[in-house]
Amino acid sequence: MNSNPEKNHTICNVVVLISGGGTNLQAIIDGQKNGDLPIQINAVISNRPNVKGLNRAAQAGIKTETLDHKNFSDRKTFDEALIAIIDQHSPDLIVLAGFMRILTPEFVAHYLGKMINIHPSLLPKYPGLHTHQRAIDAGDKEHGVTVHFVTEELDGGPPILQAKVPIVDGDDPDSLAQRVLVQEHVIYPLAIKWFAQEKLHLKNGKTYLDNELLASNGHLIDTTVR
Ligand code: GRF
């Protein structure tokens, strides 16, 4: 992290990876702009061209890059090219915000302890895709979202924060996704803030906040309790 003498505190350099609409990216940009997040977003990189998240970044004056995975013959060469671009921006933290790619072990190892992801389920429930539909189909009464450190296991890294929401009668995947998304925009900036403040660490495969080992599901924000 770079010490900023003018502001007399440390700024965390962040690179955000996206594949789509970028509402989580927007929440992070807003947090940075309103002074809540002591971060600088050095670049936003998308593996898909012309997505809305790139416009959001450009509008905020953030450098954007597109690295289209379709131009690569395999996952390894794509990930190597992506590392080369990311590292030009000297990030302290890599934020995966709707980045829809499976990562190679080499990529994960390169950023271990400094790369986080947001996944729309209460992990370890429902890793992978279609999480809202799966929670409804299972008859669950609760659903939610998890921010976690990225490890080699898909959606399996140690949780940092979870937010729980109710599933209500008549919910469909879209209505449930909207309820979850509201919480995504709360917990992702909060996790980034903790990391930027150097309160959050991955040690021996576990998450520590203020040097305290977190519960296995991470810190919980429960909106089902009133
Ligand atoms: C979010 O639901 C996130 O949890 C998941 O992909 C979606 C991306 O949304 N990984 P956005 O691009 O941030 O709007």
mmCIF file with all atom_site columns, N, CA and C in Angstrom, residues 22-67:
data_model
loop_
_atom_site.group_PDB
_atom_site.id
_atom_site.type_symbol
_atom_site.label_atom_id
_atom_site.label_alt_id
_atom_site.label_comp_id
_atom_site.label_asym_id
_atom_site.label_entity_id
_atom_site.label_seq_id
_atom_site.pdbx_PDB_ins_code
_atom_site.Cartn_x
_atom_site.Cartn_y
_atom_site.Cartn_z
_atom_site.occupancy
_atom_site.B_iso_or_equiv
_atom_site.pdbx_formal_charge
_atom_site.auth_seq_id
_atom_site.auth_comp_id
_atom_site.auth_asym_id
_atom_site.auth_atom_id
_atom_site.pdbx_PDB_model_num
ATOM 1   N N  . GLY A 1 22 ? -21.799 -4.663  -13.704 1.00 0.00 ? 22 GLY A N  1
ATOM 2   C CA . GLY A 1 22 ? -20.953 -3.879  -12.813 1.00 0.00 ? 22 GLY A CA 1
ATOM 3   C C  . GLY A 1 22 ? -21.682 -3.090  -11.739 1.00 0.00 ? 22 GLY A C  1
ATOM 4   N N  . THR A 1 23 ? -22.805 -3.623  -11.203 1.00 0.00 ? 23 THR A N  1
ATOM 5   C CA . THR A 1 23 ? -23.440 -2.879  -10.110 1.00 0.00 ? 23 THR A CA 1
ATOM 6   C C  . THR A 1 23 ? -22.586 -2.935  -8.841  1.00 0.00 ? 23 THR A C  1
ATOM 7   N N  . ASN A 1 24 ? -21.889 -4.045  -8.627  1.00 0.00 ? 24 ASN A N  1
ATOM 8   C CA . ASN A 1 24 ? -20.974 -4.086  -7.480  1.00 0.00 ? 24 ASN A CA 1
ATOM 9   C C  . ASN A 1 24 ? -19.815 -3.114  -7.685  1.00 0.00 ? 24 ASN A C  1
ATOM 10  N N  . LEU A 1 25 ? -19.298 -3.072  -8.907  1.00 0.00 ? 25 LEU A N  1
ATOM 11  C CA . LEU A 1 25 ? -18.258 -2.091  -9.228  1.00 0.00 ? 25 LEU A CA 1
ATOM 12  C C  . LEU A 1 25 ? -18.752 -0.690  -8.897  1.00 0.00 ? 25 LEU A C  1
ATOM 13  N N  . GLN A 1 26 ? -20.005 -0.387  -9.273  1.00 0.00 ? 26 GLN A N  1
ATOM 14  C CA . GLN A 1 26 ? -20.555 0.950   -9.020  1.00 0.00 ? 26 GLN A CA 1
ATOM 15  C C  . GLN A 1 26 ? -20.596 1.255   -7.522  1.00 0.00 ? 26 GLN A C  1
ATOM 16  N N  . ALA A 1 27 ? -20.981 0.244   -6.735  1.00 0.00 ? 27 ALA A N  1
ATOM 17  C CA . ALA A 1 27 ? -21.024 0.453   -5.272  1.00 0.00 ? 27 ALA A CA 1
ATOM 18  C C  . ALA A 1 27 ? -19.627 0.760   -4.734  1.00 0.00 ? 27 ALA A C  1
ATOM 19  N N  . ILE A 1 28 ? -18.619 0.132   -5.324  1.00 0.00 ? 28 ILE A N  1
ATOM 20  C CA . ILE A 1 28 ? -17.234 0.355   -4.876  1.00 0.00 ? 28 ILE A CA 1
ATOM 21  C C  . ILE A 1 28 ? -16.774 1.753   -5.319  1.00 0.00 ? 28 ILE A C  1
ATOM 22  N N  . ILE A 1 29 ? -17.091 2.111   -6.559  1.00 0.00 ? 29 ILE A N  1
ATOM 23  C CA . ILE A 1 29 ? -16.748 3.457   -7.056  1.00 0.00 ? 29 ILE A CA 1
ATOM 24  C C  . ILE A 1 29 ? -17.400 4.515   -6.157  1.00 0.00 ? 29 ILE A C  1
ATOM 25  N N  . ASP A 1 30 ? -18.680 4.308   -5.843  1.00 0.00 ? 30 ASP A N  1
ATOM 26  C CA . ASP A 1 30 ? -19.408 5.283   -5.017  1.00 0.00 ? 30 ASP A CA 1
ATOM 27  C C  . ASP A 1 30 ? -18.770 5.395   -3.632  1.00 0.00 ? 30 ASP A C  1
ATOM 28  N N  . GLY A 1 31 ? -18.376 4.252   -3.069  1.00 0.00 ? 31 GLY A N  1
ATOM 29  C CA . GLY A 1 31 ? -17.739 4.252   -1.749  1.00 0.00 ? 31 GLY A CA 1
ATOM 30  C C  . GLY A 1 31 ? -16.412 4.999   -1.764  1.00 0.00 ? 31 GLY A C  1
ATOM 31  N N  . GLN A 1 32 ? -15.691 4.840   -2.865  1.00 0.00 ? 32 GLN A N  1
ATOM 32  C CA . GLN A 1 32 ? -14.405 5.548   -2.990  1.00 0.00 ? 32 GLN A CA 1
ATOM 33  C C  . GLN A 1 32 ? -14.649 7.052   -3.126  1.00 0.00 ? 32 GLN A C  1
ATOM 34  N N  . LYS A 1 33 ? -15.651 7.398   -3.962  1.00 0.00 ? 33 LYS A N  1
ATOM 35  C CA . LYS A 1 33 ? -15.914 8.815   -4.232  1.00 0.00 ? 33 LYS A CA 1
ATOM 36  C C  . LYS A 1 33 ? -16.453 9.544   -3.001  1.00 0.00 ? 33 LYS A C  1
ATOM 37  N N  . ASN A 1 34 ? -17.262 8.850   -2.201  1.00 0.00 ? 34 ASN A N  1
ATOM 38  C CA . ASN A 1 34 ? -17.802 9.551   -1.028  1.00 0.00 ? 34 ASN A CA 1
ATOM 39  C C  . ASN A 1 34 ? -16.864 9.527   0.177   1.00 0.00 ? 34 ASN A C  1
ATOM 40  N N  . GLY A 1 35 ? -15.666 9.001   -0.033  1.00 0.00 ? 35 GLY A N  1
ATOM 41  C CA . GLY A 1 35 ? -14.638 9.070   0.999   1.00 0.00 ? 35 GLY A CA 1
ATOM 42  C C  . GLY A 1 35 ? -14.698 7.944   2.013   1.00 0.00 ? 35 GLY A C  1
ATOM 43  N N  . ASP A 1 36 ? -15.594 6.987   1.789   1.00 0.00 ? 36 ASP A N  1
ATOM 44  C CA . ASP A 1 36 ? -15.738 5.899   2.750   1.00 0.00 ? 36 ASP A CA 1
ATOM 45  C C  . ASP A 1 36 ? -14.647 4.830   2.572   1.00 0.00 ? 36 ASP A C  1
ATOM 46  N N  . LEU A 1 37 ? -14.166 4.684   1.351   1.00 0.00 ? 37 LEU A N  1
ATOM 47  C CA . LEU A 1 37 ? -13.174 3.636   1.076   1.00 0.00 ? 37 LEU A CA 1
ATOM 48  C C  . LEU A 1 37 ? -11.807 4.260   0.782   1.00 0.00 ? 37 LEU A C  1
ATOM 49  N N  . PRO A 1 38 ? -10.797 3.931   1.591   1.00 0.00 ? 38 PRO A N  1
ATOM 50  C CA . PRO A 1 38 ? -9.457  4.483   1.360   1.00 0.00 ? 38 PRO A CA 1
ATOM 51  C C  . PRO A 1 38 ? -8.726  3.698   0.267   1.00 0.00 ? 38 PRO A C  1
ATOM 52  N N  . ILE A 1 39 ? -9.293  3.767   -0.935  1.00 0.00 ? 39 ILE A N  1
ATOM 53  C CA . ILE A 1 39 ? -8.739  2.992   -2.044  1.00 0.00 ? 39 ILE A CA 1
ATOM 54  C C  . ILE A 1 39 ? -8.560  3.888   -3.260  1.00 0.00 ? 39 ILE A C  1
ATOM 55  N N  . GLN A 1 40 ? -7.707  3.392   -4.166  1.00 0.00 ? 40 GLN A N  1
ATOM 56  C CA . GLN A 1 40 ? -7.656  3.978   -5.493  1.00 0.00 ? 40 GLN A CA 1
ATOM 57  C C  . GLN A 1 40 ? -7.917  2.834   -6.472  1.00 0.00 ? 40 GLN A C  1
ATOM 58  N N  . ILE A 1 41 ? -8.872  3.015   -7.371  1.00 0.00 ? 41 ILE A N  1
ATOM 59  C CA . ILE A 1 41 ? -9.142  1.976   -8.369  1.00 0.00 ? 41 ILE A CA 1
ATOM 60  C C  . ILE A 1 41 ? -8.250  2.278   -9.573  1.00 0.00 ? 41 ILE A C  1
ATOM 61  N N  . ASN A 1 42 ? -7.184  1.491   -9.716  1.00 0.00 ? 42 ASN A N  1
ATOM 62  C CA . ASN A 1 42 ? -6.190  1.779   -10.759 1.00 0.00 ? 42 ASN A CA 1
ATOM 63  C C  . ASN A 1 42 ? -6.659  1.327   -12.130 1.00 0.00 ? 42 ASN A C  1
ATOM 64  N N  . ALA A 1 43 ? -7.496  0.291   -12.176 1.00 0.00 ? 43 ALA A N  1
ATOM 65  C CA . ALA A 1 43 ? -7.998  -0.184  -13.472 1.00 0.00 ? 43 ALA A CA 1
ATOM 66  C C  . ALA A 1 43 ? -9.196  -1.086  -13.258 1.00 0.00 ? 43 ALA A C  1
ATOM 67  N N  . VAL A 1 44 ? -10.065 -1.088  -14.269 1.00 0.00 ? 44 VAL A N  1
ATOM 68  C CA . VAL A 1 44 ? -11.162 -2.054  -14.341 1.00 0.00 ? 44 VAL A CA 1
ATOM 69  C C  . VAL A 1 44 ? -10.939 -2.855  -15.625 1.00 0.00 ? 44 VAL A C  1
ATOM 70  N N  . ILE A 1 45 ? -10.889 -4.173  -15.477 1.00 0.00 ? 45 ILE A N  1
ATOM 71  C CA . ILE A 1 45 ? -10.581 -5.039  -16.615 1.00 0.00 ? 45 ILE A CA 1
ATOM 72  C C  . ILE A 1 45 ? -11.757 -5.987  -16.837 1.00 0.00 ? 45 ILE A C  1
ATOM 73  N N  . SER A 1 46 ? -12.194 -6.092  -18.093 1.00 0.00 ? 46 SER A N  1
ATOM 74  C CA . SER A 1 46 ? -13.293 -6.993  -18.437 1.00 0.00 ? 46 SER A CA 1
ATOM 75  C C  . SER A 1 46 ? -12.810 -8.048  -19.420 1.00 0.00 ? 46 SER A C  1
ATOM 76  N N  . ASN A 1 47 ? -13.331 -9.262  -19.264 1.00 0.00 ? 47 ASN A N  1
ATOM 77  C CA . ASN A 1 47 ? -13.032 -10.306 -20.257 1.00 0.00 ? 47 ASN A CA 1
ATOM 78  C C  . ASN A 1 47 ? -14.076 -10.316 -21.366 1.00 0.00 ? 47 ASN A C  1
ATOM 79  N N  . ARG A 1 48 ? -15.077 -9.416  -21.244 1.00 0.00 ? 48 ARG A N  1
ATOM 80  C CA . ARG A 1 48 ? -16.078 -9.298  -22.313 1.00 0.00 ? 48 ARG A CA 1
ATOM 81  C C  . ARG A 1 48 ? -16.096 -7.862  -22.801 1.00 0.00 ? 48 ARG A C  1
ATOM 82  N N  . PRO A 1 49 ? -16.069 -7.669  -24.136 1.00 0.00 ? 49 PRO A N  1
ATOM 83  C CA . PRO A 1 49 ? -16.078 -6.304  -24.667 1.00 0.00 ? 49 PRO A CA 1
ATOM 84  C C  . PRO A 1 49 ? -17.424 -5.618  -24.461 1.00 0.00 ? 49 PRO A C  1
ATOM 85  N N  . ASN A 1 50 ? -17.399 -4.311  -24.380 1.00 0.00 ? 50 ASN A N  1
ATOM 86  C CA . ASN A 1 50 ? -18.618 -3.482  -24.440 1.00 0.00 ? 50 ASN A CA 1
ATOM 87  C C  . ASN A 1 50 ? -19.650 -3.766  -23.359 1.00 0.00 ? 50 ASN A C  1
ATOM 88  N N  . VAL A 1 51 ? -19.211 -4.167  -22.190 1.00 0.00 ? 51 VAL A N  1
ATOM 89  C CA . VAL A 1 51 ? -20.195 -4.386  -21.117 1.00 0.00 ? 51 VAL A CA 1
ATOM 90  C C  . VAL A 1 51 ? -20.412 -3.081  -20.351 1.00 0.00 ? 51 VAL A C  1
ATOM 91  N N  . LYS A 1 52 ? -21.563 -3.022  -19.677 1.00 0.00 ? 52 LYS A N  1
ATOM 92  C CA . LYS A 1 52 ? -21.942 -1.773  -19.006 1.00 0.00 ? 52 LYS A CA 1
ATOM 93  C C  . LYS A 1 52 ? -20.948 -1.369  -17.912 1.00 0.00 ? 52 LYS A C  1
ATOM 94  N N  . GLY A 1 53 ? -20.361 -2.351  -17.265 1.00 0.00 ? 53 GLY A N  1
ATOM 95  C CA . GLY A 1 53 ? -19.396 -2.047  -16.206 1.00 0.00 ? 53 GLY A CA 1
ATOM 96  C C  . GLY A 1 53 ? -18.224 -1.210  -16.718 1.00 0.00 ? 53 GLY A C  1
ATOM 97  N N  . LEU A 1 54 ? -17.823 -1.426  -17.963 1.00 0.00 ? 54 LEU A N  1
ATOM 98  C CA . LEU A 1 54 ? -16.726 -0.628  -18.542 1.00 0.00 ? 54 LEU A CA 1
ATOM 99  C C  . LEU A 1 54 ? -17.146 0.830   -18.668 1.00 0.00 ? 54 LEU A C  1
ATOM 100 N N  . ASN A 1 55 ? -18.418 1.064   -19.053 1.00 0.00 ? 55 ASN A N  1
ATOM 101 C CA . ASN A 1 55 ? -18.926 2.444   -19.125 1.00 0.00 ? 55 ASN A CA 1
ATOM 102 C C  . ASN A 1 55 ? -18.934 3.095   -17.751 1.00 0.00 ? 55 ASN A C  1
ATOM 103 N N  . ARG A 1 56 ? -19.353 2.326   -16.763 1.00 0.00 ? 56 ARG A N  1
ATOM 104 C CA . ARG A 1 56 ? -19.385 2.875   -15.396 1.00 0.00 ? 56 ARG A CA 1
ATOM 105 C C  . ARG A 1 56 ? -17.988 3.337   -14.984 1.00 0.00 ? 56 ARG A C  1
ATOM 106 N N  . ALA A 1 57 ? -16.979 2.497   -15.290 1.00 0.00 ? 57 ALA A N  1
ATOM 107 C CA . ALA A 1 57 ? -15.605 2.842   -14.923 1.00 0.00 ? 57 ALA A CA 1
ATOM 108 C C  . ALA A 1 57 ? -15.144 4.084   -15.684 1.00 0.00 ? 57 ALA A C  1
ATOM 109 N N  . ALA A 1 58 ? -15.393 4.098   -16.981 1.00 0.00 ? 58 ALA A N  1
ATOM 110 C CA . ALA A 1 58 ? -14.950 5.228   -17.811 1.00 0.00 ? 58 ALA A CA 1
ATOM 111 C C  . ALA A 1 58 ? -15.591 6.519   -17.312 1.00 0.00 ? 58 ALA A C  1
ATOM 112 N N  . GLN A 1 59 ? -16.870 6.446   -16.961 1.00 0.00 ? 59 GLN A N  1
ATOM 113 C CA . GLN A 1 59 ? -17.566 7.642   -16.468 1.00 0.00 ? 59 GLN A CA 1
ATOM 114 C C  . GLN A 1 59 ? -16.972 8.158   -15.174 1.00 0.00 ? 59 GLN A C  1
ATOM 115 N N  . ALA A 1 60 ? -16.392 7.229   -14.415 1.00 0.00 ? 60 ALA A N  1
ATOM 116 C CA . ALA A 1 60 ? -15.766 7.633   -13.146 1.00 0.00 ? 60 ALA A CA 1
ATOM 117 C C  . ALA A 1 60 ? -14.304 8.032   -13.357 1.00 0.00 ? 60 ALA A C  1
ATOM 118 N N  . GLY A 1 61 ? -13.865 8.025   -14.611 1.00 0.00 ? 61 GLY A N  1
ATOM 119 C CA . GLY A 1 61 ? -12.490 8.433   -14.911 1.00 0.00 ? 61 GLY A CA 1
ATOM 120 C C  . GLY A 1 61 ? -11.457 7.362   -14.589 1.00 0.00 ? 61 GLY A C  1
ATOM 121 N N  . ILE A 1 62 ? -11.892 6.109   -14.551 1.00 0.00 ? 62 ILE A N  1
ATOM 122 C CA . ILE A 1 62 ? -10.981 4.998   -14.228 1.00 0.00 ? 62 ILE A CA 1
ATOM 123 C C  . ILE A 1 62 ? -10.506 4.359   -15.533 1.00 0.00 ? 62 ILE A C  1
ATOM 124 N N  . LYS A 1 63 ? -9.239  3.989   -15.563 1.00 0.00 ? 63 LYS A N  1
ATOM 125 C CA . LYS A 1 63 ? -8.690  3.341   -16.758 1.00 0.00 ? 63 LYS A CA 1
ATOM 126 C C  . LYS A 1 63 ? -9.376  1.983   -16.965 1.00 0.00 ? 63 LYS A C  1
ATOM 127 N N  . THR A 1 64 ? -9.751  1.698   -18.202 1.00 0.00 ? 64 THR A N  1
ATOM 128 C CA . THR A 1 64 ? -10.390 0.415   -18.500 1.00 0.00 ? 64 THR A CA 1
ATOM 129 C C  . THR A 1 64 ? -9.549  -0.373  -19.496 1.00 0.00 ? 64 THR A C  1
ATOM 130 N N  . GLU A 1 65 ? -9.654  -1.692  -19.382 1.00 0.00 ? 65 GLU A N  1
ATOM 131 C CA . GLU A 1 65 ? -8.990  -2.582  -20.335 1.00 0.00 ? 65 GLU A CA 1
ATOM 132 C C  . GLU A 1 65 ? -9.945  -3.723  -20.626 1.00 0.00 ? 65 GLU A C  1
ATOM 133 N N  . THR A 1 66 ? -9.900  -4.218  -21.864 1.00 0.00 ? 66 THR A N  1
ATOM 134 C CA . THR A 1 66 ? -10.674 -5.407  -22.221 1.00 0.00 ? 66 THR A CA 1
ATOM 135 C C  . THR A 1 66 ? -9.696  -6.477  -22.686 1.00 0.00 ? 66 THR A C  1
ATOM 136 N N  . LEU A 1 67 ? -9.815  -7.654  -22.108 1.00 0.00 ? 67 LEU A N  1
ATOM 137 C CA . LEU A 1 67 ? -9.020  -8.803  -22.555 1.00 0.00 ? 67 LEU A CA 1
ATOM 138 C C  . LEU A 1 67 ? -10.030 -9.911  -22.855 1.00 0.00 ? 67 LEU A C  1
#
